[in-house]
mmCIF file of C-alpha atoms in Angstrom:
data_model
loop_
_atom_site.group_PDB
_atom_site.id
_atom_site.type_symbol
_atom_site.label_atom_id
_atom_site.label_comp_id
_atom_site.label_asym_id
_atom_site.label_seq_id
_atom_site.Cartn_x
_atom_site.Cartn_y
_atom_site.Cartn_z
ATOM 1 C CA MET A 14 -59.100 -11.047 -7.584
ATOM 2 C CA ALA A 15 -60.103 -9.829 -10.925
ATOM 3 C CA ALA A 16 -56.699 -8.312 -11.554
ATOM 4 C CA SER A 17 -54.847 -11.449 -10.839
ATOM 5 C CA SER A 18 -57.099 -13.413 -13.122
ATOM 6 C CA LEU A 19 -56.521 -11.007 -15.926
ATOM 7 C CA ALA A 20 -52.841 -11.286 -15.581
ATOM 8 C CA SER A 21 -52.834 -14.975 -15.658
ATOM 9 C CA SER A 22 -54.958 -15.055 -18.758
ATOM 10 C CA PRO A 23 -52.965 -16.139 -21.822
ATOM 11 C CA ILE A 24 -54.803 -13.782 -24.139
ATOM 12 C CA LEU A 25 -54.051 -10.672 -22.155
ATOM 13 C CA ALA A 26 -50.501 -11.719 -21.577
ATOM 14 C CA SER A 27 -49.842 -11.925 -25.265
ATOM 15 C CA ASN A 28 -51.141 -8.384 -25.808
ATOM 16 C CA ILE A 29 -48.854 -6.682 -23.193
ATOM 17 C CA ALA A 30 -45.185 -5.792 -24.409
ATOM 18 C CA VAL A 31 -42.442 -6.724 -22.026
ATOM 19 C CA PRO A 32 -38.975 -4.859 -22.483
ATOM 20 C CA PRO A 33 -36.019 -7.055 -23.310
ATOM 21 C CA PRO A 34 -33.197 -7.408 -20.713
ATOM 22 C CA PRO A 35 -30.174 -4.959 -21.110
ATOM 23 C CA PRO A 36 -27.123 -6.267 -22.983
ATOM 24 C CA PRO A 37 -24.026 -7.175 -20.974
ATOM 25 C CA PRO A 38 -21.363 -4.377 -20.709
ATOM 26 C CA PRO A 39 -18.486 -4.574 -23.196
ATOM 27 C CA PRO A 40 -15.108 -5.701 -21.918
ATOM 28 C CA PRO A 41 -12.658 -2.861 -21.070
ATOM 29 C CA PRO A 42 -10.267 -1.921 -23.879
ATOM 30 C CA LEU A 43 -6.722 -3.172 -23.701
ATOM 31 C CA PRO A 44 -4.123 -0.495 -22.760
ATOM 32 C CA MET A 45 -2.401 0.767 -25.860
ATOM 33 C CA MET A 46 1.370 0.973 -25.836
ATOM 34 C CA PRO A 47 2.510 4.518 -26.699
ATOM 35 C CA SER A 48 4.294 4.768 -29.951
ATOM 36 C CA LYS A 49 7.855 6.059 -30.081
ATOM 37 C CA GLY A 50 7.816 9.807 -29.712
ATOM 38 C CA SER A 51 4.038 10.078 -28.989
ATOM 39 C CA VAL A 52 2.531 11.850 -25.966
ATOM 40 C CA PRO A 53 0.569 9.500 -23.568
ATOM 41 C CA ALA A 54 -3.198 10.134 -23.290
ATOM 42 C CA PRO A 55 -4.501 11.615 -20.063
ATOM 43 C CA PRO A 56 -6.165 9.190 -17.589
ATOM 44 C CA PRO A 57 -9.981 8.766 -17.935
ATOM 45 C CA THR A 58 -12.151 10.879 -15.707
ATOM 46 C CA LYS A 59 -13.986 9.171 -12.938
ATOM 47 C CA PRO A 60 -17.800 9.271 -13.128
ATOM 48 C CA LEU A 61 -19.296 11.694 -10.656
ATOM 49 C CA LYS A 62 -22.222 10.912 -8.437
ATOM 50 C CA ASN A 63 -25.700 12.360 -8.793
ATOM 51 C CA GLY A 64 -25.042 12.977 -12.507
ATOM 52 C CA ALA A 65 -22.850 16.110 -11.947
ATOM 53 C CA ALA A 66 -20.939 17.396 -14.924
ATOM 54 C CA PRO A 67 -17.181 16.795 -14.905
ATOM 55 C CA PRO A 68 -14.956 19.887 -14.375
ATOM 56 C CA PRO A 69 -13.306 21.378 -17.425
ATOM 57 C CA PRO A 70 -9.667 20.431 -18.064
ATOM 58 C CA PRO A 71 -7.020 22.934 -16.834
ATOM 59 C CA PRO A 72 -5.754 25.391 -19.434
ATOM 60 C CA PRO A 73 -2.290 24.766 -20.892
ATOM 61 C CA PRO A 74 0.555 26.706 -19.162
ATOM 62 C CA LEU A 75 1.515 30.007 -20.749
ATOM 63 C CA PRO A 76 5.017 30.166 -22.274
ATOM 64 C CA MET A 77 7.469 32.086 -20.065
ATOM 65 C CA MET A 78 9.016 35.176 -21.622
ATOM 66 C CA PRO A 79 12.816 35.084 -21.444
ATOM 67 C CA LEU A 80 14.404 37.707 -19.220
ATOM 68 C CA LYS A 81 16.416 40.519 -20.766
ATOM 69 C CA GLY A 82 19.945 39.359 -21.384
ATOM 70 C CA SER A 83 19.176 35.684 -20.604
ATOM 71 C CA VAL A 84 19.886 32.847 -22.993
ATOM 72 C CA PRO A 85 16.701 31.031 -24.257
ATOM 73 C CA PRO A 86 16.536 27.316 -23.504
ATOM 74 C CA PRO A 87 17.251 24.943 -26.381
ATOM 75 C CA PRO A 88 14.217 23.520 -28.286
ATOM 76 C CA PRO A 89 12.964 20.062 -27.246
ATOM 77 C CA PRO A 90 14.535 17.221 -29.137
ATOM 78 C CA LYS A 91 12.560 15.720 -31.981
ATOM 79 C CA ASN A 92 11.593 12.088 -32.385
ATOM 80 C CA GLY A 93 12.381 11.348 -28.745
ATOM 81 C CA ALA A 94 16.112 11.904 -29.165
ATOM 82 C CA ALA A 95 18.201 12.305 -26.039
ATOM 83 C CA PRO A 96 19.018 15.943 -25.166
ATOM 84 C CA PRO A 97 22.546 17.065 -26.102
ATOM 85 C CA PRO A 98 25.052 17.252 -23.233
ATOM 86 C CA PRO A 99 25.917 20.730 -21.854
ATOM 87 C CA PRO A 100 28.888 22.427 -23.538
ATOM 88 C CA LEU A 101 32.249 21.860 -21.904
ATOM 89 C CA PRO A 102 33.937 24.938 -20.407
ATOM 90 C CA MET A 103 36.550 26.417 -22.717
ATOM 91 C CA MET A 104 40.107 26.074 -21.501
ATOM 92 C CA PRO A 105 41.957 29.403 -21.490
ATOM 93 C CA LEU A 106 44.669 29.770 -24.071
ATOM 94 C CA LYS A 107 48.258 29.680 -22.939
ATOM 95 C CA GLY A 108 49.254 33.081 -21.602
ATOM 96 C CA SER A 109 45.687 34.461 -21.510
ATOM 97 C CA VAL A 110 44.093 35.923 -18.384
ATOM 98 C CA PRO A 111 40.996 34.012 -17.106
ATOM 99 C CA ALA A 112 37.725 35.951 -16.950
ATOM 100 C CA PRO A 113 36.753 37.175 -13.465
ATOM 101 C CA PRO A 114 33.768 35.533 -11.708
ATOM 102 C CA PRO A 115 30.381 37.309 -11.955
ATOM 103 C CA PRO A 116 29.839 39.969 -9.260
ATOM 104 C CA VAL A 117 27.749 38.994 -6.245
ATOM 105 C CA PRO A 118 24.810 41.357 -5.624
ATOM 106 C CA LEU A 119 25.338 43.356 -2.434
ATOM 107 C CA LYS A 120 22.754 44.389 0.110
ATOM 108 C CA ASN A 121 21.834 47.883 1.320
ATOM 109 C CA GLY A 122 23.632 49.516 -1.613
ATOM 110 C CA ALA A 123 27.132 48.716 -0.293
ATOM 111 C CA ALA A 124 30.056 49.564 -2.551
ATOM 112 C CA PRO A 125 31.554 46.601 -4.426
ATOM 113 C CA PRO A 126 34.991 45.447 -3.281
ATOM 114 C CA LEU A 127 38.091 46.422 -5.242
ATOM 115 C CA PRO A 128 39.153 43.911 -7.907
ATOM 116 C CA PRO A 129 42.203 41.781 -7.073
ATOM 117 C CA PRO A 130 45.477 42.655 -8.807
ATOM 118 C CA LEU A 131 46.131 40.995 -12.129
ATOM 119 C CA PHE A 132 48.112 37.801 -12.038
ATOM 120 C CA GLY A 133 51.763 38.365 -12.610
ATOM 121 C CA ALA A 134 51.545 42.115 -12.014
ATOM 122 C CA ALA A 135 54.938 43.751 -11.979
ATOM 123 C CA LYS A 136 56.378 44.575 -8.598
ATOM 124 C CA ASN A 137 58.555 47.443 -7.617
ATOM 125 C CA LEU A 138 61.959 45.808 -7.588
ATOM 126 C CA GLY A 139 63.934 49.003 -7.663
ATOM 127 C CA PRO A 140 66.613 49.699 -5.091
ATOM 128 C CA LYS A 141 65.530 51.355 -1.874
ATOM 129 C CA ARG A 142 66.545 54.914 -1.272
ATOM 130 C CA PRO A 143 69.119 55.401 1.492
ATOM 131 C CA THR A 144 67.844 56.878 4.713
ATOM 132 C CA THR A 145 69.012 60.340 5.747
ATOM 133 C CA ARG A 146 68.068 62.968 8.300
ATOM 134 C CA LEU A 147 67.983 65.652 5.595
ATOM 135 C CA LYS A 148 64.630 66.783 4.188
ATOM 136 C CA ARG A 149 63.251 69.389 1.840
ATOM 137 C CA SER A 150 62.461 72.789 3.354
ATOM 138 C CA ALA A 151 59.223 74.691 2.760
ATOM 139 C CA GLN A 152 60.814 78.065 3.538
ATOM 140 C CA MET A 153 64.414 77.945 2.283
ATOM 141 C CA GLY A 154 63.758 78.835 -1.346
ATOM 142 C CA ASN A 155 61.383 81.677 -0.538
ATOM 143 C CA LEU A 156 63.728 83.172 2.071
ATOM 144 C CA TYR A 157 66.604 83.076 -0.389
ATOM 145 C CA ARG A 158 64.664 84.836 -3.159
ATOM 146 C CA VAL A 159 63.398 87.576 -0.834
ATOM 147 C CA LEU A 160 66.794 88.270 0.718
ATOM 148 C CA LYS A 161 68.613 88.123 -2.611
ATOM 149 C CA LYS A 162 66.266 90.727 -4.049
ATOM 150 C CA LYS A 163 66.846 93.016 -1.074
ATOM 151 C CA MET A 164 70.619 92.514 -0.910
ATOM 152 C CA GLU A 165 71.478 92.516 -4.616
ATOM 153 C CA GLY A 166 68.499 94.343 -6.129
ATOM 154 C CA THR A 167 67.596 91.641 -8.673
ATOM 155 C CA ASN A 168 64.504 89.616 -9.434
ATOM 156 C CA GLN A 169 66.437 86.478 -10.180
ATOM 157 C CA GLU A 170 64.649 83.633 -8.417
ATOM 158 C CA GLY A 171 66.996 80.722 -8.875
ATOM 159 C CA PRO A 172 70.399 80.159 -7.308
ATOM 160 C CA ILE A 173 73.483 81.688 -8.843
ATOM 161 C CA PRO A 174 74.619 79.415 -11.710
ATOM 162 C CA GLU A 175 77.865 77.738 -10.973
ATOM 163 C CA GLY A 176 80.371 76.367 -13.391
ATOM 164 C CA ARG A 177 81.349 72.767 -13.381
ATOM 165 C CA SER A 178 84.783 71.995 -12.121
ATOM 166 C CA SER A 179 87.145 70.790 -14.814
ATOM 167 C CA GLN A 180 88.647 68.440 -12.248
ATOM 168 C CA ALA A 181 85.299 66.912 -11.212
ATOM 169 C CA ARG A 182 86.202 63.415 -12.237
ATOM 170 C CA ARG A 183 89.922 63.708 -11.706
ATOM 171 C CA GLY A 184 91.409 61.724 -8.852
ATOM 172 C CA LEU A 185 88.375 59.491 -8.145
ATOM 173 C CA THR A 186 89.660 56.401 -9.898
ATOM 174 C CA GLY A 187 92.715 54.310 -9.253
ATOM 175 C CA ASN A 188 95.724 54.029 -11.518
ATOM 176 C CA SER A 189 95.814 51.413 -14.246
ATOM 177 C CA ASN A 190 98.799 49.360 -15.278
ATOM 178 C CA GLY A 191 97.509 48.627 -18.778
ATOM 179 C CA GLY A 192 100.289 50.590 -20.517
ATOM 180 C CA LYS A 193 103.134 48.895 -18.680
ATOM 181 C CA GLN A 194 102.556 45.496 -20.195
ATOM 182 C CA GLY A 195 102.785 46.604 -23.837
ATOM 183 C CA MET A 196 105.922 48.612 -23.210
ATOM 184 C CA ALA A 197 107.512 45.737 -21.290
ATOM 185 C CA ASP A 198 106.699 43.308 -24.111
ATOM 186 C CA THR A 199 108.427 45.559 -26.638
ATOM 187 C CA ILE A 200 111.507 45.932 -24.487
ATOM 188 C CA ALA A 201 111.635 42.198 -23.838
ATOM 189 C CA GLU A 202 111.475 41.413 -27.544
ATOM 190 C CA ILE A 203 114.235 43.836 -28.419
ATOM 191 C CA THR A 204 116.569 42.995 -25.560
ATOM 192 C CA LYS A 205 115.918 39.406 -24.609
ATOM 193 C CA LYS A 206 119.090 39.208 -22.587
ATOM 194 C CA SER A 207 118.885 42.563 -20.838
ATOM 195 C CA SER A 208 119.116 42.888 -17.074
ATOM 196 C CA TYR A 209 115.538 44.158 -17.019
ATOM 197 C CA PHE A 210 114.222 40.965 -18.599
ATOM 198 C CA GLN A 211 116.376 38.843 -16.318
ATOM 199 C CA GLN A 212 114.947 40.638 -13.283
ATOM 200 C CA ILE A 213 111.376 39.862 -14.450
ATOM 201 C CA GLU A 214 112.195 36.188 -14.732
ATOM 202 C CA LYS A 215 113.804 36.327 -11.324
ATOM 203 C CA ASP A 216 110.653 37.838 -9.778
ATOM 204 C CA VAL A 217 108.488 35.179 -11.388
ATOM 205 C CA LYS A 218 110.509 32.417 -9.697
ATOM 206 C CA LYS A 219 111.007 34.225 -6.401
ATOM 207 C CA HIS A 220 107.399 35.332 -5.819
ATOM 208 C CA ALA A 221 105.597 32.461 -7.505
ATOM 209 C CA LYS A 222 104.195 31.053 -4.251
ATOM 210 C CA SER A 223 102.922 34.359 -2.889
ATOM 211 C CA ILE A 224 101.488 35.350 -6.289
ATOM 212 C CA MET A 225 99.532 32.095 -6.480
ATOM 213 C CA GLU A 226 98.147 32.769 -2.993
ATOM 214 C CA VAL A 227 97.114 36.288 -4.023
ATOM 215 C CA LYS A 228 95.559 34.898 -7.208
ATOM 216 C CA GLY A 229 93.286 32.564 -5.270
ATOM 217 C CA ALA A 230 92.447 35.220 -2.676
ATOM 218 C CA ILE A 231 91.440 37.779 -5.321
ATOM 219 C CA THR A 232 89.365 35.237 -7.244
ATOM 220 C CA ASN A 233 87.344 34.270 -4.161
ATOM 221 C CA PHE A 234 87.095 37.743 -2.621
ATOM 222 C CA GLN A 235 83.653 39.310 -2.127
ATOM 223 C CA THR A 236 82.467 41.847 0.420
ATOM 224 C CA LYS A 237 79.930 44.477 1.441
ATOM 225 C CA ASP A 238 82.102 45.960 4.179
ATOM 226 C CA MET A 239 84.350 48.815 3.063
ATOM 227 C CA THR A 240 86.660 48.311 6.026
ATOM 228 C CA GLU A 241 87.236 44.747 4.869
ATOM 229 C CA LEU A 242 87.773 46.029 1.325
ATOM 230 C CA LEU A 243 90.509 48.415 2.436
ATOM 231 C CA LYS A 244 92.131 45.719 4.572
ATOM 232 C CA PHE A 245 92.188 43.224 1.692
ATOM 233 C CA HIS A 246 93.519 45.871 -0.695
ATOM 234 C CA LYS A 247 96.405 46.516 1.684
ATOM 235 C CA TYR A 248 97.115 42.775 1.852
ATOM 236 C CA VAL A 249 97.269 42.500 -1.952
ATOM 237 C CA GLU A 250 99.541 45.515 -2.367
ATOM 238 C CA SER A 251 101.954 44.187 0.241
ATOM 239 C CA HIS A 252 102.550 41.121 -1.954
ATOM 240 C CA LEU A 253 102.838 42.960 -5.269
ATOM 241 C CA GLU A 254 104.742 46.111 -4.354
ATOM 242 C CA ASP A 255 108.213 44.488 -4.669
ATOM 243 C CA LEU A 256 107.765 43.386 -8.291
ATOM 244 C CA ILE A 257 109.925 45.252 -10.772
ATOM 245 C CA ASP A 258 107.166 45.138 -13.414
ATOM 246 C CA GLU A 259 103.833 43.964 -12.080
ATOM 247 C CA GLY A 260 102.180 43.599 -15.483
ATOM 248 C CA GLN A 261 104.980 41.501 -16.957
ATOM 249 C CA VAL A 262 105.291 39.290 -13.888
ATOM 250 C CA LEU A 263 101.575 38.612 -13.478
ATOM 251 C CA ALA A 264 101.228 37.883 -17.199
ATOM 252 C CA ARG A 265 103.406 34.816 -16.635
ATOM 253 C CA PHE A 266 100.695 33.307 -14.396
ATOM 254 C CA GLU A 267 97.866 31.961 -16.499
ATOM 255 C CA GLY A 268 94.363 32.973 -15.401
ATOM 256 C CA PHE A 269 95.450 35.701 -12.995
ATOM 257 C CA PRO A 270 92.360 37.944 -12.319
ATOM 258 C CA THR A 271 93.877 41.169 -13.589
ATOM 259 C CA LYS A 272 90.540 42.895 -14.245
ATOM 260 C CA LYS A 273 89.284 42.132 -10.765
ATOM 261 C CA LEU A 274 92.549 43.433 -9.312
ATOM 262 C CA GLU A 275 92.061 46.736 -11.175
ATOM 263 C CA THR A 276 88.444 46.950 -9.998
ATOM 264 C CA LEU A 277 89.534 46.257 -6.438
ATOM 265 C CA ARG A 278 92.055 49.086 -6.599
ATOM 266 C CA THR A 279 89.502 51.454 -8.153
ATOM 267 C CA ALA A 280 86.919 50.746 -5.434
ATOM 268 C CA ALA A 281 89.469 51.148 -2.646
ATOM 269 C CA ALA A 282 90.859 54.411 -4.057
ATOM 270 C CA LEU A 283 87.337 55.815 -4.549
ATOM 271 C CA TYR A 284 86.230 54.981 -1.039
ATOM 272 C CA LEU A 285 89.421 56.425 0.468
ATOM 273 C CA LYS A 286 88.844 59.638 -1.508
ATOM 274 C CA LEU A 287 85.227 60.030 -0.347
ATOM 275 C CA ASP A 288 85.983 58.986 3.223
ATOM 276 C CA ALA A 289 88.712 61.632 3.402
ATOM 277 C CA ILE A 290 86.095 64.282 2.512
ATOM 278 C CA VAL A 291 83.887 63.133 5.384
ATOM 279 C CA THR A 292 86.830 63.211 7.766
ATOM 280 C CA ASN A 293 87.882 66.727 6.701
ATOM 281 C CA LEU A 294 84.366 68.079 7.184
ATOM 282 C CA LYS A 295 83.960 66.474 10.606
ATOM 283 C CA ILE A 296 87.206 67.964 11.924
ATOM 284 C CA TRP A 297 86.721 71.356 10.258
ATOM 285 C CA LYS A 298 87.403 74.141 12.769
ATOM 286 C CA VAL A 299 84.624 76.727 12.738
ATOM 287 C CA VAL A 300 86.318 79.698 14.419
ATOM 288 C CA ALA A 301 86.360 83.466 13.997
ATOM 289 C CA PRO A 302 86.921 85.597 12.065
ATOM 290 C CA LEU A 303 83.801 84.743 10.098
ATOM 291 C CA GLY A 304 84.881 86.307 6.794
ATOM 292 C CA GLN A 305 88.032 84.187 6.495
ATOM 293 C CA LEU A 306 86.161 81.069 7.613
ATOM 294 C CA LEU A 307 83.555 81.492 4.885
ATOM 295 C CA ASP A 308 86.244 82.018 2.224
ATOM 296 C CA ARG A 309 88.040 78.793 3.162
ATOM 297 C CA ILE A 310 84.952 76.603 3.470
ATOM 298 C CA GLU A 311 83.450 77.912 0.209
ATOM 299 C CA HIS A 312 86.678 77.152 -1.643
ATOM 300 C CA TYR A 313 86.662 73.573 -0.318
ATOM 301 C CA PHE A 314 82.944 73.210 -1.001
ATOM 302 C CA ASN A 315 83.378 74.233 -4.660
ATOM 303 C CA LYS A 316 86.042 71.561 -5.041
ATOM 304 C CA ILE A 317 84.172 68.609 -3.534
ATOM 305 C CA LYS A 318 80.815 69.635 -5.024
ATOM 306 C CA GLY A 319 82.029 69.077 -8.580
ATOM 307 C CA GLU A 320 83.638 65.749 -7.692
ATOM 308 C CA VAL A 321 80.615 64.380 -5.841
ATOM 309 C CA GLU A 322 78.133 65.466 -8.517
ATOM 310 C CA ALA A 323 80.284 63.931 -11.258
ATOM 311 C CA PHE A 324 80.451 60.671 -9.324
ATOM 312 C CA GLU A 325 76.680 60.650 -8.762
ATOM 313 C CA ARG A 326 76.115 60.861 -12.523
ATOM 314 C CA THR A 327 78.129 57.659 -13.079
ATOM 315 C CA LYS A 328 77.149 55.923 -9.841
ATOM 316 C CA ASP A 329 74.909 53.297 -11.476
ATOM 317 C CA GLU A 330 77.576 52.375 -14.013
ATOM 318 C CA GLU A 331 80.228 52.089 -11.314
ATOM 319 C CA ALA A 332 77.933 49.967 -9.141
ATOM 320 C CA LYS A 333 77.386 47.443 -11.955
ATOM 321 C CA LYS A 334 81.117 47.203 -12.586
ATOM 322 C CA PHE A 335 81.837 46.601 -8.898
ATOM 323 C CA GLN A 336 79.060 44.016 -8.521
ATOM 324 C CA THR A 337 80.396 42.109 -11.527
ATOM 325 C CA HIS A 338 83.462 41.369 -9.401
ATOM 326 C CA SER A 339 81.494 40.664 -6.172
ATOM 327 C CA ILE A 340 82.175 44.069 -4.600
ATOM 328 C CA ASN A 341 79.103 45.844 -3.208
ATOM 329 C CA PHE A 342 80.255 49.440 -2.825
ATOM 330 C CA ASP A 343 78.796 51.453 0.063
ATOM 331 C CA PHE A 344 77.283 54.482 -1.694
ATOM 332 C CA ASN A 345 75.839 55.766 1.585
ATOM 333 C CA ILE A 346 79.109 57.592 2.014
ATOM 334 C CA ILE A 347 77.687 60.229 -0.366
ATOM 335 C CA ILE A 348 74.886 60.803 2.146
ATOM 336 C CA ARG A 349 77.437 61.193 4.935
ATOM 337 C CA ILE A 350 79.301 63.815 2.903
ATOM 338 C CA LYS A 351 76.115 65.843 2.411
ATOM 339 C CA GLU A 352 75.112 65.587 6.052
ATOM 340 C CA SER A 353 78.592 66.664 7.159
ATOM 341 C CA MET A 354 78.482 69.624 4.762
ATOM 342 C CA VAL A 355 75.142 70.712 6.248
ATOM 343 C CA ASP A 356 76.634 70.495 9.740
ATOM 344 C CA VAL A 357 79.514 72.799 8.745
ATOM 345 C CA SER A 358 77.197 75.364 7.162
ATOM 346 C CA SER A 359 75.008 75.308 10.287
ATOM 347 C CA SER A 360 78.062 75.969 12.449
ATOM 348 C CA CYS A 361 78.948 78.926 10.226
ATOM 349 C CA MET A 362 75.441 80.370 10.704
ATOM 350 C CA GLU A 363 75.740 79.922 14.455
ATOM 351 C CA LEU A 364 79.041 81.795 14.435
ATOM 352 C CA ALA A 365 77.513 84.598 12.344
ATOM 353 C CA LEU A 366 74.612 85.007 14.776
ATOM 354 C CA GLN A 367 76.988 84.891 17.717
ATOM 355 C CA GLU A 368 79.197 87.618 16.263
ATOM 356 C CA ARG A 369 76.103 89.690 15.534
ATOM 357 C CA ARG A 370 74.964 89.451 19.153
ATOM 358 C CA GLN A 371 78.411 90.448 20.333
ATOM 359 C CA MET A 372 78.472 93.380 17.909
ATOM 360 C CA LYS A 373 75.034 94.481 19.039
ATOM 361 C CA ALA A 374 76.178 94.477 22.661
ATOM 362 C CA VAL A 375 79.085 96.741 21.701
ATOM 363 C CA GLU A 376 76.772 99.058 19.742
ATOM 364 C CA ASN A 377 74.480 99.485 22.743
ATOM 365 C CA LYS A 378 77.405 100.952 24.712
ATOM 366 C CA GLU A 379 78.288 103.469 21.988
ATOM 367 C CA THR A 380 76.702 106.898 21.485
ATOM 368 C CA PRO A 381 73.991 107.090 18.823
ATOM 369 C CA GLY A 382 75.956 109.584 16.699
ATOM 370 C CA SER A 383 79.268 107.757 16.556
ATOM 371 C CA LYS A 384 80.952 107.459 13.174
ATOM 372 C CA THR A 385 81.581 103.709 13.499
ATOM 373 C CA GLU A 386 77.924 102.751 13.856
ATOM 374 C CA ARG A 387 76.826 102.746 10.194
ATOM 375 C CA PRO A 388 79.865 100.935 8.668
ATOM 376 C CA THR A 389 79.705 98.260 11.374
ATOM 377 C CA LYS A 390 76.069 97.492 10.550
ATOM 378 C CA ASP A 391 76.755 97.345 6.825
ATOM 379 C CA CYS A 392 79.685 94.965 7.308
ATOM 380 C CA THR A 393 77.732 92.719 9.647
ATOM 381 C CA THR A 394 74.745 92.534 7.293
ATOM 382 C CA LYS A 395 76.971 91.511 4.390
ATOM 383 C CA LEU A 396 78.539 88.730 6.455
ATOM 384 C CA LEU A 397 75.130 87.517 7.562
ATOM 385 C CA TRP A 398 73.959 87.438 3.959
ATOM 386 C CA LYS A 399 77.138 85.625 2.900
ATOM 387 C CA SER A 400 76.495 82.964 5.564
ATOM 388 C CA PHE A 401 72.897 82.592 4.446
ATOM 389 C CA HIS A 402 73.866 82.372 0.781
ATOM 390 C CA PHE A 403 76.413 79.659 1.563
ATOM 391 C CA ALA A 404 73.798 77.727 3.571
ATOM 392 C CA PHE A 405 71.432 77.899 0.595
ATOM 393 C CA ARG A 406 74.080 76.512 -1.765
ATOM 394 C CA VAL A 407 74.744 73.641 0.644
ATOM 395 C CA TYR A 408 70.993 73.024 0.916
ATOM 396 C CA THR A 409 70.737 72.783 -2.875
ATOM 397 C CA PHE A 410 73.731 70.438 -3.057
ATOM 398 C CA ALA A 411 72.549 68.160 -0.243
ATOM 399 C CA GLY A 412 68.924 68.104 -1.367
ATOM 400 C CA GLY A 413 67.618 69.098 2.057
ATOM 401 C CA GLN A 414 68.533 70.148 5.582
ATOM 402 C CA ASP A 415 67.946 68.947 9.122
ATOM 403 C CA ASP A 416 65.977 70.585 11.927
ATOM 404 C CA ARG A 417 68.999 72.489 13.214
ATOM 405 C CA ALA A 418 69.708 74.086 9.842
ATOM 406 C CA GLU A 419 66.016 74.863 9.385
ATOM 407 C CA GLN A 420 65.912 76.832 12.636
ATOM 408 C CA LEU A 421 69.180 78.665 11.991
ATOM 409 C CA THR A 422 68.233 79.792 8.475
ATOM 410 C CA ARG A 423 64.960 81.205 9.785
ATOM 411 C CA GLU A 424 66.708 83.086 12.587
ATOM 412 C CA LEU A 425 69.433 84.344 10.263
ATOM 413 C CA ALA A 426 66.886 85.609 7.722
ATOM 414 C CA LEU A 427 65.015 87.540 10.420
ATOM 415 C CA GLN A 428 68.263 89.134 11.595
ATOM 416 C CA ILE A 429 69.188 90.211 8.056
ATOM 417 C CA GLU A 430 65.769 91.796 7.508
ATOM 418 C CA SER A 431 66.023 93.577 10.861
ATOM 419 C CA ASN A 432 69.427 95.048 9.902
ATOM 420 C CA LEU A 433 68.080 96.217 6.538
ATOM 421 C CA GLN A 434 65.152 97.997 8.174
ATOM 422 C CA HIS A 435 67.391 99.903 10.594
ATOM 423 C CA GLN A 436 69.913 101.056 8.016
#
C-alpha cells in the first residue's frame, strides 16, 4: 500500500531515472557490385547461439610443388583477361617422321613391346635364290685335308689351284651379222649393177611378205619358257635362211628389230649349249675300268667348269640384256648342270667302292705271302684317292652335295684310311 503510493507520487517519480528506449536497427547495406578484376568478399558469418565464438577461417591452400619433369602451369591472367587458348599441335614437316606416342606403363614389370618398323622401311626386293637339293657339307673339307696330307705328304689345306680355261667364254654366244652389212654396202656402192646386188633386190621383193610377218612376230615376242624360245628361234631361221645376204635384205625394211633378233639368237644358242651339257652328264656311262673312266670325266669336267664359271660371272649382265627384249632366261639350268655333275661323281665313287670290294674278295683267296698282294693294294688306294679328289673338286664347283654324295664320301674316306693302315 505504501509502495504503490510512493510510486504514484509526482515528487518521487521525478527523482527516479528511467532508461531511454533502444534506437531502431540500421537498414542493411546495399550489396556492392564487384569491380572489374576484384575478388568478391566472403559471405558474412551467421551469428551463433548462446554467444559462442565463431570458428576461425580455414587456412589458405598450400601451393603444389611441380613434379620433376612436368611443365608448370601458366600464371593467372591479369586484369581479368581471358586465358590464352592452348597451343595448336605442330604439323610435321614434309618428309619428316612423326614422333612416337608416349609409352604406356606396364604392370608386373612386363617387358615393353618392340617398336613398330619405321614408315617406308626398305624391303628386301632382291631375287630369290633358286632351290636345289645340294647343300654344304660339314665333313667334306676336313676329310679332304686329312687324306691329302696322308696321300701326298703336304700340309696344304685348300684345294689344288686350277687354271682358268682360255676357252671359258668361247662358244657360249651366238654369231653376229654386224660385219656383213658394212661389207655388203661397200660392194653395192662399187658394183651397183653386179649380180650380187641384183640378187639382194630380188630377195627383197620375193620375201617381202614373209619378212614383214617375221618382223611383227619378233617385235611382239616375249617368253619365260625356253622350249618356246627354241621353237620360235627355229621358226625365224626357217624364214631367213634362204636370203643371200641377211643384213642387206633386212636393212631394206624400215624398223626391223635387228637387235632383238641378235638377242634371240644369243639366248637360244646359250641355252642349247648349257642344255647339251646336262644331257651329256645324264647319259654318261659310268663303267669299268675306273682309271679310264676318271680320266675321261675329269677332262670333260675341266672343260665345262671354265665355261660355266665364266658365264656365272656375267650372268646378271646377260639377264638384263635378255629382259630388255622381253626374254626371261631360265638360269636354273646352271643348277641342273651342277646337280648332274654331282650325280656322275657319286657314281664314280660307287664304282670305286665296288671294285675295292671285288678286289678284297680276290685277296682273301690268295696266300698271305703272294707277290701280287702289295702292288694291288697300292694301286687300289691310289684309285680310291683319285675318286675322292674328283668328288671334292665337284663339291667345290657345285657349292654342295646331296645326301647320297655325303654318304659315299664318308665311306670312301674310311676305306682309304683302312688301306693306308694295312700297308
